[in-house]
CSV table of C-alpha atoms and ligand atoms in Angstrom, one decimal:
chain,number,residue,atom,x,y,z
A,1,MET,CA,117.0,11.3,-26.4
A,2,ASP,CA,119.6,13.1,-28.4
A,3,GLY,CA,118.9,16.6,-27.0
A,4,THR,CA,118.4,18.1,-30.5
A,5,ASP,CA,114.7,17.4,-30.8
A,6,ARG,CA,112.8,20.4,-29.5
A,7,LEU,CA,109.2,21.4,-28.9
A,8,VAL,CA,107.9,24.9,-28.6
A,9,VAL,CA,105.3,25.9,-26.0
A,10,ARG,CA,102.2,26.9,-28.0
A,11,GLU,CA,99.9,27.4,-25.0
A,12,LYS,CA,100.2,27.6,-21.2
A,13,THR,CA,97.0,27.5,-19.2
A,14,ARG,CA,95.9,27.0,-15.7
A,15,ALA,CA,94.3,23.5,-15.4
A,16,ALA,CA,93.6,23.6,-11.6
A,17,GLU,CA,95.0,25.2,-8.5
A,18,GLY,CA,98.8,24.4,-8.7
A,19,VAL,CA,98.5,22.8,-12.1
A,20,VAL,CA,99.4,24.2,-15.5
A,21,ALA,CA,98.8,22.6,-18.9
A,22,LEU,CA,101.2,23.0,-21.8
A,23,THR,CA,100.4,22.5,-25.4
A,24,LEU,CA,103.6,21.7,-27.3
A,25,ALA,CA,104.4,21.4,-31.0
A,26,ARG,CA,107.3,21.2,-33.3
A,27,PRO,CA,108.7,24.6,-34.1
A,28,ASP,CA,108.0,24.0,-37.8
A,29,GLY,CA,104.5,22.6,-37.0
A,30,GLY,CA,105.5,19.2,-38.3
A,31,ARG,CA,104.0,15.9,-37.3
A,32,LEU,CA,104.9,14.4,-33.9
A,33,PRO,CA,105.5,10.7,-33.1
A,34,ASP,CA,102.3,8.7,-32.5
A,35,TRP,CA,101.5,7.6,-28.9
A,36,ALA,CA,98.9,5.6,-27.1
A,37,PRO,CA,97.2,6.2,-23.7
A,38,GLY,CA,99.7,5.8,-20.8
A,39,ALA,CA,102.6,7.2,-22.7
A,40,HIS,CA,104.9,9.9,-21.4
A,41,VAL,CA,107.5,12.2,-22.9
A,42,ASP,CA,110.8,13.4,-21.4
A,43,LEU,CA,111.1,17.2,-21.4
A,44,THR,CA,114.5,18.8,-21.0
A,45,LEU,CA,114.2,22.2,-19.4
A,46,ALA,CA,116.6,25.2,-19.7
A,47,SER,CA,118.4,24.1,-16.5
A,48,GLY,CA,119.3,20.9,-18.2
A,49,ALA,CA,117.0,18.9,-15.9
A,50,THR,CA,114.9,16.2,-17.6
A,51,ARG,CA,111.4,15.4,-16.3
A,52,GLN,CA,108.8,12.9,-17.4
A,53,TYR,CA,105.3,14.0,-18.1
A,54,SER,CA,102.3,11.9,-19.2
A,55,LEU,CA,100.6,12.8,-22.4
A,56,CYS,CA,97.1,13.9,-21.6
A,57,GLY,CA,95.8,15.4,-24.8
A,58,ASP,CA,94.1,14.0,-27.9
A,59,ARG,CA,96.2,11.1,-29.2
A,60,TRP,CA,94.6,11.6,-32.7
A,61,ASP,CA,96.0,15.1,-32.9
A,62,ALA,CA,99.3,14.4,-34.8
A,63,HIS,CA,100.7,18.0,-34.3
A,64,THR,CA,100.4,18.8,-30.7
A,65,TYR,CA,101.1,17.2,-27.4
A,66,ARG,CA,99.5,18.2,-24.1
A,67,VAL,CA,101.1,17.7,-20.6
A,68,ALA,CA,100.0,19.0,-17.2
A,69,VAL,CA,102.5,19.9,-14.5
A,70,LEU,CA,101.8,20.1,-10.8
A,71,ARG,CA,103.8,22.6,-8.8
A,72,GLU,CA,105.7,20.4,-6.4
A,73,VAL,CA,106.4,22.3,-3.2
A,74,ASP,CA,109.3,20.0,-2.2
A,75,GLY,CA,110.4,19.2,-5.8
A,76,ARG,CA,113.7,19.4,-7.5
A,77,GLY,CA,112.9,22.7,-9.2
A,78,GLY,CA,111.6,21.4,-12.5
A,79,SER,CA,107.9,22.1,-11.8
A,80,ALA,CA,108.7,25.6,-10.3
A,81,TYR,CA,110.6,26.4,-13.5
A,82,VAL,CA,107.6,25.3,-15.7
A,83,HIS,CA,105.2,27.3,-13.5
A,84,ASP,CA,107.2,30.5,-13.0
A,85,GLU,CA,109.5,30.9,-16.0
A,86,LEU,CA,108.6,28.7,-19.0
A,87,ALA,CA,106.6,30.9,-21.4
A,88,VAL,CA,104.7,30.6,-24.6
A,89,GLY,CA,107.2,30.6,-27.4
A,90,ASP,CA,110.0,29.0,-25.4
A,91,THR,CA,111.4,25.7,-26.4
A,92,VAL,CA,112.2,22.5,-24.5
A,93,GLY,CA,114.1,19.4,-25.5
A,94,PHE,CA,112.1,16.3,-25.8
A,95,GLY,CA,112.5,12.5,-26.0
A,96,GLY,CA,110.0,9.8,-26.4
A,97,PRO,CA,107.1,9.1,-26.3
A,98,ARG,CA,107.6,6.0,-24.2
A,99,ASN,CA,104.9,3.8,-22.7
A,100,HIS,CA,105.3,1.6,-19.6
A,101,PHE,CA,101.6,2.0,-18.6
A,102,ALA,CA,99.9,0.7,-21.8
A,103,MET,CA,96.3,-0.2,-21.8
A,104,VAL,CA,95.7,-3.9,-22.3
A,105,PRO,CA,92.5,-4.8,-24.2
A,106,SER,CA,89.6,-5.5,-21.9
A,107,ALA,CA,85.8,-5.3,-21.8
A,108,ARG,CA,85.9,-3.5,-18.5
A,109,TYR,CA,88.2,-1.1,-16.8
A,110,LEU,CA,88.3,0.6,-13.4
A,111,PHE,CA,90.5,3.8,-13.3
A,112,VAL,CA,91.7,5.3,-10.0
A,113,ALA,CA,93.4,8.7,-10.1
A,114,GLY,CA,95.0,10.6,-7.3
A,115,GLY,CA,95.7,14.3,-8.0
A,116,ILE,CA,98.0,14.8,-11.0
A,117,GLY,CA,97.8,11.1,-11.5
A,118,ILE,CA,94.7,11.9,-13.7
A,119,THR,CA,97.0,12.8,-16.6
A,120,PRO,CA,97.8,9.3,-18.0
A,121,LEU,CA,94.2,8.2,-17.2
A,122,LEU,CA,92.5,11.0,-19.1
A,123,PRO,CA,93.4,9.5,-22.5
A,124,MET,CA,92.6,6.0,-21.2
A,125,VAL,CA,89.0,6.9,-20.4
A,126,GLY,CA,88.7,8.4,-23.9
A,127,GLN,CA,90.0,5.2,-25.4
A,128,ALA,CA,87.7,3.1,-23.2
A,129,GLU,CA,84.8,5.2,-24.3
A,130,LEU,CA,85.9,4.9,-28.0
A,131,VAL,CA,86.1,1.2,-28.0
A,132,GLY,CA,82.8,0.8,-26.1
A,133,ALA,CA,84.3,-0.8,-23.0
A,134,ASP,CA,82.5,-0.6,-19.7
A,135,TRP,CA,84.5,1.7,-17.4
A,136,ALA,CA,84.4,3.9,-14.3
A,137,LEU,CA,86.8,6.5,-12.9
A,138,LEU,CA,87.3,7.3,-9.2
A,139,TYR,CA,89.2,10.6,-9.0
A,140,GLY,CA,90.5,12.0,-5.8
A,141,GLY,CA,92.3,15.2,-4.9
A,142,ARG,CA,93.0,17.4,-2.0
A,143,SER,CA,90.1,19.7,-2.9
A,144,ARG,CA,87.9,20.2,-5.9
A,145,ASP,CA,89.9,23.2,-7.1
A,146,SER,CA,93.1,21.2,-7.1
A,147,MET,CA,91.6,18.6,-9.5
A,148,ALA,CA,92.6,19.2,-13.1
A,149,PHE,CA,90.4,18.4,-16.1
A,150,ARG,CA,87.1,18.2,-14.2
A,151,ASP,CA,85.4,20.1,-17.0
A,152,GLU,CA,86.6,17.6,-19.6
A,153,LEU,CA,85.4,14.7,-17.5
A,154,ALA,CA,81.9,16.2,-17.0
A,155,ARG,CA,80.7,14.8,-20.4
A,156,PHE,CA,81.1,11.2,-19.0
A,157,GLY,CA,78.4,11.8,-16.4
A,158,ASP,CA,78.2,9.3,-13.6
A,159,ARG,CA,81.0,7.1,-14.9
A,160,VAL,CA,83.2,9.6,-13.2
A,161,ARG,CA,83.2,9.9,-9.5
A,162,LEU,CA,84.9,13.0,-8.1
A,163,HIS,CA,86.1,12.6,-4.6
A,164,PRO,CA,87.7,15.7,-3.1
A,165,GLN,CA,89.3,14.8,0.2
A,166,ASP,CA,88.2,17.9,2.0
A,167,GLU,CA,84.6,17.1,1.2
A,168,ALA,CA,84.5,13.4,1.2
A,169,GLY,CA,87.5,12.0,2.9
A,170,LEU,CA,89.8,9.2,1.6
A,171,LEU,CA,88.9,7.4,-1.6
A,172,PRO,CA,86.5,4.4,-1.1
A,173,LEU,CA,88.8,2.0,-2.9
A,174,ALA,CA,87.4,-1.2,-1.4
A,175,SER,CA,83.9,-0.5,-2.5
A,176,PHE,CA,85.0,0.8,-5.9
A,177,VAL,CA,86.7,-2.5,-6.8
A,178,ALA,CA,84.4,-4.8,-4.8
A,179,ASP,CA,82.4,-5.8,-7.9
A,180,ALA,CA,85.3,-6.1,-10.3
A,181,ASP,CA,84.9,-9.4,-12.2
A,182,GLU,CA,87.7,-11.6,-13.6
A,183,GLY,CA,87.8,-9.5,-16.8
A,184,THR,CA,88.2,-6.1,-15.1
A,185,VAL,CA,91.5,-4.4,-15.3
A,186,VAL,CA,92.3,-1.7,-12.7
A,187,TYR,CA,94.6,1.2,-13.6
A,188,CYS,CA,95.8,3.5,-10.9
A,189,CYS,CA,98.1,6.5,-10.9
A,190,GLY,CA,98.8,8.8,-8.1
A,191,PRO,CA,101.0,9.3,-5.0
A,192,GLY,CA,102.7,6.4,-3.3
A,193,PRO,CA,100.2,5.9,-0.4
A,194,LEU,CA,97.3,5.7,-3.0
A,195,LEU,CA,99.2,3.0,-4.9
A,196,ALA,CA,99.9,1.1,-1.7
A,197,ALA,CA,96.2,1.3,-0.8
A,198,ILE,CA,95.0,0.1,-4.2
A,199,GLU,CA,97.4,-2.8,-4.0
A,200,ASP,CA,95.8,-3.7,-0.6
A,201,ALA,CA,92.3,-3.3,-1.9
A,202,THR,CA,93.0,-5.6,-4.9
A,203,ALA,CA,95.3,-8.1,-3.1
A,204,HIS,CA,92.7,-10.9,-3.5
A,205,ARG,CA,92.8,-10.5,-7.3
A,206,PRO,CA,95.5,-11.8,-9.8
A,207,PRO,CA,98.3,-9.2,-9.8
A,208,HIS,CA,98.3,-8.7,-13.5
A,209,LEU,CA,94.8,-7.2,-13.3
A,210,LEU,CA,96.2,-4.2,-11.5
A,211,ARG,CA,98.4,-1.7,-13.4
A,212,THR,CA,100.0,1.2,-11.6
A,213,GLU,CA,102.2,4.0,-12.5
A,214,ARG,CA,104.5,5.8,-10.1
A,215,PHE,CA,105.7,9.4,-10.4
A,216,THR,CA,108.2,8.8,-7.7
A,217,ALA,CA,110.3,5.7,-7.0
A,218,ALA,CA,108.9,3.1,-4.6
A,219,GLU,CA,110.6,2.6,-1.3
A,220,LEU,CA,113.0,-0.2,-1.5
A,221,GLY,CA,114.7,-2.6,0.9
A,222,ALA,CA,118.3,-3.7,0.6
A,223,PRO,CA,119.4,-5.4,-2.7
A,224,VAL,CA,119.3,-9.2,-2.8
A,225,ARG,CA,123.1,-9.3,-3.0
A,226,GLY,CA,125.3,-7.2,-0.8
A,227,GLU,CA,128.5,-8.4,-2.4
A,228,PRO,CA,129.9,-7.4,-5.8
A,229,PHE,CA,128.8,-9.1,-9.0
A,230,VAL,CA,130.1,-9.1,-12.6
A,231,VAL,CA,128.3,-7.5,-15.5
A,232,GLU,CA,129.3,-8.5,-19.0
A,233,LEU,CA,128.5,-6.1,-21.8
A,234,ALA,CA,127.6,-8.5,-24.6
A,235,ARG,CA,128.3,-6.1,-27.5
A,236,THR,CA,131.9,-5.7,-26.6
A,237,GLY,CA,132.6,-8.6,-24.4
A,238,VAL,CA,134.0,-6.2,-21.7
A,239,THR,CA,133.3,-7.1,-18.1
A,240,VAL,CA,133.0,-4.9,-15.1
A,241,THR,CA,132.7,-5.6,-11.4
A,242,VAL,CA,129.8,-3.8,-9.7
A,243,GLY,CA,130.2,-3.1,-6.1
A,244,PRO,CA,127.6,-1.6,-3.7
A,245,GLU,CA,128.8,1.9,-4.3
A,246,LEU,CA,127.9,1.9,-8.1
A,247,SER,CA,124.8,1.4,-10.1
A,248,VAL,CA,125.0,-1.1,-13.0
A,249,LEU,CA,124.5,1.9,-15.3
A,250,GLU,CA,127.4,3.8,-13.9
A,251,ALA,CA,129.7,0.8,-14.0
A,252,ALA,CA,128.8,0.0,-17.6
A,253,ARG,CA,129.5,3.6,-18.6
A,254,ARG,CA,132.9,3.5,-16.9
A,255,VAL,CA,133.9,0.8,-19.3
A,256,GLY,CA,132.6,2.5,-22.4
A,257,ALA,CA,128.9,1.5,-22.7
A,258,THR,CA,126.7,4.2,-24.2
A,259,ALA,CA,123.4,3.8,-22.4
A,260,LEU,CA,120.6,6.4,-22.4
A,261,SER,CA,119.1,7.5,-19.1
A,262,SER,CA,116.8,10.1,-17.8
A,263,CYS,CA,115.3,9.8,-14.3
A,264,GLU,CA,118.0,7.5,-12.9
A,265,GLN,CA,115.4,6.5,-10.3
A,266,GLY,CA,113.8,3.5,-12.0
A,267,THR,CA,110.6,5.4,-12.9
A,268,CYS,CA,110.9,6.6,-16.6
A,269,GLY,CA,112.0,3.5,-18.5
A,270,THR,CA,114.7,5.2,-20.6
A,271,CYS,CA,117.5,2.9,-19.7
A,272,GLU,CA,115.7,-0.4,-20.4
A,273,THR,CA,118.2,-3.0,-21.3
A,274,ALA,CA,117.8,-6.6,-22.4
A,275,VAL,CA,119.2,-9.3,-20.0
A,276,LEU,CA,120.9,-12.1,-21.9
A,277,ALA,CA,122.0,-14.2,-18.9
A,278,GLY,CA,121.8,-14.1,-15.1
A,279,VAL,CA,118.9,-13.1,-12.9
A,280,PRO,CA,118.2,-9.4,-12.3
A,281,ASP,CA,117.3,-8.0,-8.9
A,282,HIS,CA,114.6,-5.6,-10.1
A,283,ARG,CA,114.5,-2.4,-8.2
A,284,ASP,CA,112.5,-0.2,-10.6
A,285,SER,CA,109.0,1.1,-10.2
A,286,ILE,CA,107.9,0.2,-13.7
A,287,LEU,CA,107.6,-3.5,-14.4
A,288,ALA,CA,104.6,-5.6,-13.4
A,289,ASP,CA,105.1,-8.8,-11.4
A,290,HIS,CA,104.9,-11.0,-14.5
A,291,GLU,CA,107.4,-8.9,-16.4
A,292,ARG,CA,109.8,-9.1,-13.4
A,293,ALA,CA,109.4,-12.8,-13.4
A,294,ALA,CA,110.3,-13.0,-17.1
A,295,GLY,CA,113.7,-11.6,-16.1
A,296,ASP,CA,114.5,-10.6,-19.7
A,297,CYS,CA,115.1,-6.9,-19.2
A,298,LEU,CA,116.2,-4.6,-16.4
A,299,PHE,CA,116.6,-0.9,-15.7
A,300,PRO,CA,120.3,-0.6,-14.9
A,301,CYS,CA,120.0,2.9,-13.2
A,302,VAL,CA,118.6,1.1,-10.1
A,303,SER,CA,118.3,-2.7,-10.7
A,304,ARG,CA,121.1,-5.1,-9.7
A,305,SER,CA,121.8,-8.7,-9.9
A,306,CYS,CA,120.8,-11.8,-7.9
A,307,THR,CA,123.5,-13.9,-9.6
A,308,ASP,CA,127.3,-13.7,-9.7
A,309,ARG,CA,127.2,-12.6,-13.3
A,310,LEU,CA,124.7,-10.7,-15.4
A,311,VAL,CA,125.1,-10.4,-19.2
A,312,LEU,CA,123.5,-7.4,-20.7
A,313,ASP,CA,122.7,-6.3,-24.3
A,314,LEU,CA,125.0,-3.2,-24.0
B,401,LIG,FE1,114.7,6.2,-15.8
B,401,LIG,FE2,116.5,4.2,-15.7
B,401,LIG,S1,116.8,6.2,-16.3
B,401,LIG,S2,114.4,4.1,-15.4
């Protein structure tokens, strides 16, 4: 993101209790980059903070984006700013779109949304409907009033199962996925405990048939290596030793690498870097298991090295 691309807020509406939806456009009304379901944009707010928001509008509308923002009570201030201060006519910086939660082609999908996790799944159900796939959505939230876009989902009838926790308890994940056949791909987005629960509920299935997206970084154990390792920046041949006090990203920048970053928590994907040699210790919340096993890219804001040396395309 170069910080010069800006979007103007065209509309700001209440989407649910504690959730506002923003419609964003270029100030000159020009065409926006294309995107596919699962994509997010980075928005840079007046404070300089950058946040990632899933695109949840009509992907075929080339001139506006829609995002929805939950007010996070214990957040870092970004959502409070969007709720309390950002107004129609204001501009925000933007980068992207990027997609680390892309829909793979399938004849059958099961979607599981928890709270604001409905946002990337909303365009997915539209896409599934468009291509004639068989699909169902299980959508949970604290209460009915807290669940955004219920009105838009109503047209899908009983393919959508609303499950407010105060009326119906926890999501019945095991029964929802019980009949999933070998061709069914499960997509889940929501808070960490929901993602852990869906991993448990689908543990008997091949891991690539579950795709999840995290809004907050997963809890991590200690890195594979406690001792320092060497990172070589292939574009300049410069090497740098990375000790436990530094991220690979910080170390690379100290010796002149220009690497983009945004979340610096391993959730947004901005800093994705190709690995040319060595074995990465993946510590991001983005890659699926088979992508980790490939070992050909890493997110240097959080990921480290299993080997003495790592050669990166930086
Ligand atoms: Fe977001 Fe690295 S900066 S994943």
